[in-house]
Structures are given as structure tokens and as C-alpha cells.
Short mmCIF file of C-alpha atoms and ligand atoms in Angstrom, two decimals:
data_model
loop_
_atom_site.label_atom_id
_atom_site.label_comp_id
_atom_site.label_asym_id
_atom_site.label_seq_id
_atom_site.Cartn_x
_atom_site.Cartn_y
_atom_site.Cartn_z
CA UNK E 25 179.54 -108.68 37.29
CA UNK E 26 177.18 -110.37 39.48
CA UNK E 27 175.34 -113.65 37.41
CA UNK E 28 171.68 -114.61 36.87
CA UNK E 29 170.51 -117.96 35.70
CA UNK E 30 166.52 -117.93 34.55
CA UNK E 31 165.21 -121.43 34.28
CA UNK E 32 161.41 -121.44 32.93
CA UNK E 33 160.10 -123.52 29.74
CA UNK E 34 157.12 -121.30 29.06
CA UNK E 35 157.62 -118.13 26.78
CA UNK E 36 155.41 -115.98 28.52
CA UNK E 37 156.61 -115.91 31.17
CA UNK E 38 160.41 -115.79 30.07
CA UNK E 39 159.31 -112.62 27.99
CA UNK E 40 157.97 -111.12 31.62
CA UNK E 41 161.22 -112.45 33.30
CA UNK E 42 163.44 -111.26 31.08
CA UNK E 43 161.86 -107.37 30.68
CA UNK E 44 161.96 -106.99 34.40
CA UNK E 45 165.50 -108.51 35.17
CA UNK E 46 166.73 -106.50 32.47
CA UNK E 47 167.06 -103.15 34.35
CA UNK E 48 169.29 -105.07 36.91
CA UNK E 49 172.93 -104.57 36.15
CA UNK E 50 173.84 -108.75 35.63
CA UNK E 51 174.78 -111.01 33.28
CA UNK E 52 171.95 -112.78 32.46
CA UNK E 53 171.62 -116.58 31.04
CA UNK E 54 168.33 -118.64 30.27
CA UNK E 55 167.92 -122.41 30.57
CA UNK E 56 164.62 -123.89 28.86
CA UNK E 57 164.83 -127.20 30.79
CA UNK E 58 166.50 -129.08 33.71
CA UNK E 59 169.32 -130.58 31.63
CA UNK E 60 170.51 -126.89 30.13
CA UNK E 61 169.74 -125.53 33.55
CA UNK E 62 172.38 -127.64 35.69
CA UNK E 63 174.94 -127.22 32.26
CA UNK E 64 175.05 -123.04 32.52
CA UNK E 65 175.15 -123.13 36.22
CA UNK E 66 178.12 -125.73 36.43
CA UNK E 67 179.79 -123.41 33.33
CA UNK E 68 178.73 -119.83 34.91
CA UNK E 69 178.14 -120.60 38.64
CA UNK E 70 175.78 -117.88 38.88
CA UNK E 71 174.87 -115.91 42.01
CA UNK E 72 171.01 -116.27 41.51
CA UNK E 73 169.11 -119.06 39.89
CA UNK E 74 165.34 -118.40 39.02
CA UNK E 75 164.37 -121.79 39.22
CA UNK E 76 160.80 -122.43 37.61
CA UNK E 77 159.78 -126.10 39.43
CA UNK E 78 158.14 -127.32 36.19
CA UNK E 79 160.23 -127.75 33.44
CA UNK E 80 161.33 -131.03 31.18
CA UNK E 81 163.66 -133.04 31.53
CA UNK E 82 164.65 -132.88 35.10
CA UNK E 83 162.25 -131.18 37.48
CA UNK E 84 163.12 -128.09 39.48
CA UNK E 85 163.40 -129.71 42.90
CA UNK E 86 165.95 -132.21 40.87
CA UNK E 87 167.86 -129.58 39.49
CA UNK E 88 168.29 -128.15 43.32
CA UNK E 89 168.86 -131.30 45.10
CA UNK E 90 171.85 -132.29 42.35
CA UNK E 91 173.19 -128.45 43.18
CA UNK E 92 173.24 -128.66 46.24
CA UNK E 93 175.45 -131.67 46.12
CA UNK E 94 177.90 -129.97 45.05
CA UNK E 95 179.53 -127.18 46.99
CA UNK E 96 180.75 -125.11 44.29
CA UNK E 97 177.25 -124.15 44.44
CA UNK E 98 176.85 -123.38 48.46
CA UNK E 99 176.25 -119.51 47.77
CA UNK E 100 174.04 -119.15 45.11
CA UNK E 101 170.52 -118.25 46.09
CA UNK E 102 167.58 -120.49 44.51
CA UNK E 103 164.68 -118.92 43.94
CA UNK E 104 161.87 -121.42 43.12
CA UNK E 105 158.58 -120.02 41.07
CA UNK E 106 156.23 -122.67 40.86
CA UNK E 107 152.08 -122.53 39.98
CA UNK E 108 151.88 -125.51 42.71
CA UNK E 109 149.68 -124.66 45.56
CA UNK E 110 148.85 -127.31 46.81
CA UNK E 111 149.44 -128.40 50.80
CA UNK E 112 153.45 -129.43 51.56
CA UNK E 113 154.46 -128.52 47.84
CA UNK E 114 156.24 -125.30 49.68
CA UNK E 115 158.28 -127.30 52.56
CA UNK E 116 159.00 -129.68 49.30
CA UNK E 117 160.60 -127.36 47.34
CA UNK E 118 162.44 -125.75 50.25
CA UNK E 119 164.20 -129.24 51.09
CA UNK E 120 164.81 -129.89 47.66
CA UNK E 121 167.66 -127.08 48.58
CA UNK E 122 165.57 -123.89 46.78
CA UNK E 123 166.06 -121.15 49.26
CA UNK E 124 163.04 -119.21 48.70
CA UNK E 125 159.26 -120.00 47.35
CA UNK E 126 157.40 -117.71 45.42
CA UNK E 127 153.77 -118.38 43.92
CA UNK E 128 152.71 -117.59 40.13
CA UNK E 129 151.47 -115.23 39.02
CA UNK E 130 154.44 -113.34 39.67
CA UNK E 131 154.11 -109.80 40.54
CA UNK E 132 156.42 -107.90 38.55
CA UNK E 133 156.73 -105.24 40.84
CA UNK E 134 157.85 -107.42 43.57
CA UNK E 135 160.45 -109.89 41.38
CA UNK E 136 163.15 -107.18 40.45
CA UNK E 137 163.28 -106.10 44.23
CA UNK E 138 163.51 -109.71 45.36
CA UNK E 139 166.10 -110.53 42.68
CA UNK E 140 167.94 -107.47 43.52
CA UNK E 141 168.01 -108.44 47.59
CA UNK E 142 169.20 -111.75 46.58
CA UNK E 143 172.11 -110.41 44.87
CA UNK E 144 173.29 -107.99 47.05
CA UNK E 145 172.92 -110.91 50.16
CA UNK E 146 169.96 -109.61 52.19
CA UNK E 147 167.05 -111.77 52.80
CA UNK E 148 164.19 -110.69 50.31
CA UNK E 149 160.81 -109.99 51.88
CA UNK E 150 158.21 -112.56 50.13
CA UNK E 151 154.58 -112.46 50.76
CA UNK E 152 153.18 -116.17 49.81
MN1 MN H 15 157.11 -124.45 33.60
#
């Protein structure tokens, strides 16, 4: 069974996370911070990482730069969600090793489809 990892600190939007991802057949696990997020991906080595870019502890671009360190880690697909917007945050977050960007709010139309392409190894089609 294919493996998600959700990483996001604010309730909200776990709640919206979690009741669209649901409906995808995956194992699911949730990390509230940067700490518990590198500990279930080093225990479960998940396939796709939902990687919100500000949490505590150890910021999202952190938590992808010490992944991608390691190479046990080489095929799973980051997926950053960030409220950032500002100029060069995107390119940021992309060399921080996060393989695709997407804005909040999320559209929860478009995140199952995107999680789903991710998964199954075809590029997702993100409109930023
Ligand atoms: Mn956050």
C-alpha cells in the first residue's frame, strides 16, 4: 500500500487534508511539526510527503533539505503548501529539495488529483 505523510500544524486545515486524502486508497500518517515529520518519514519512508513550510520546530524547507540528504528518501515526492507569496519564496522552497509548490488556500478539488498523480509517478498539473 502506497504511503502518505501530511505535515501541517494548523487544525483546519489538517481536518480539510485529511477528508480529501481520505478517498485515496493509502496509508496515511500526520506529523504536527518538523521534528515528528522527519521521525515518521525515516520510520515509514512514505511515497508522498505533504509538506506544510510553516510548522515548529524545524521549518519545512529544513525538513526537505535534511531528506534529501539522505537517499533512502530519493523517490518520495515533496509537495510543499505554504501561505508565502512573496517574490523568490517559490524557487526557495524548490531548492530546499520540495518537488512541487502549491499556494494556500488549497483547492480541494485540485489536491486529491495532484496527490493521486504523485503517487502513481506522473507529473501533477499545478496552476500557481
Ligand atoms: Mn503551518
Amino acid at each position: 500500500m502506497k504511503k502518505i505523510l501530511i505535515v501541517e500544524d494548523n487544525d483546519i486545515n489538517l481536518k480539510l487534508y485529511n477528508h480529501v486524502i481520505k478517498k485515496i486508497d493509502a496509508e496515511q500518517y500526520v506529523a504536527r511539526d518538523g521534528k515528528q515529520a522527519l521521525k515518521l518519514a525515516r520510520e515509514h519512508v512514505p511515497d508522498v510527503i505533504i509538506l506544510d513550510i510553516q510548522i515548529p520546530e524545524i521549518n519545512g524547507m529544513e525538513v526537505a533539505k535534511t531528506l534529501r540528504k539522505d537517499s533512502k528518501f530519493d523517490n518520495v515526492k515533496i509537495l510543499a503548501v505554504t501561505a508565502y507569496s512573496m517574490r523568490g519564496d517559490k524557487e526557495k522552497i524548490l531548492n530546499s529539495g520540495c518537488d512541487y509548490y502549491l499556494s494556500k488556500p488549497i483547492s480541494t478539488r485540485e489536491l486529491p488529483k495532484i496527490v493521486e498523480d504523485l503517487l502513481n509517478g506522473r507529473p501533477p498539473s499545478i496552476k500557481n
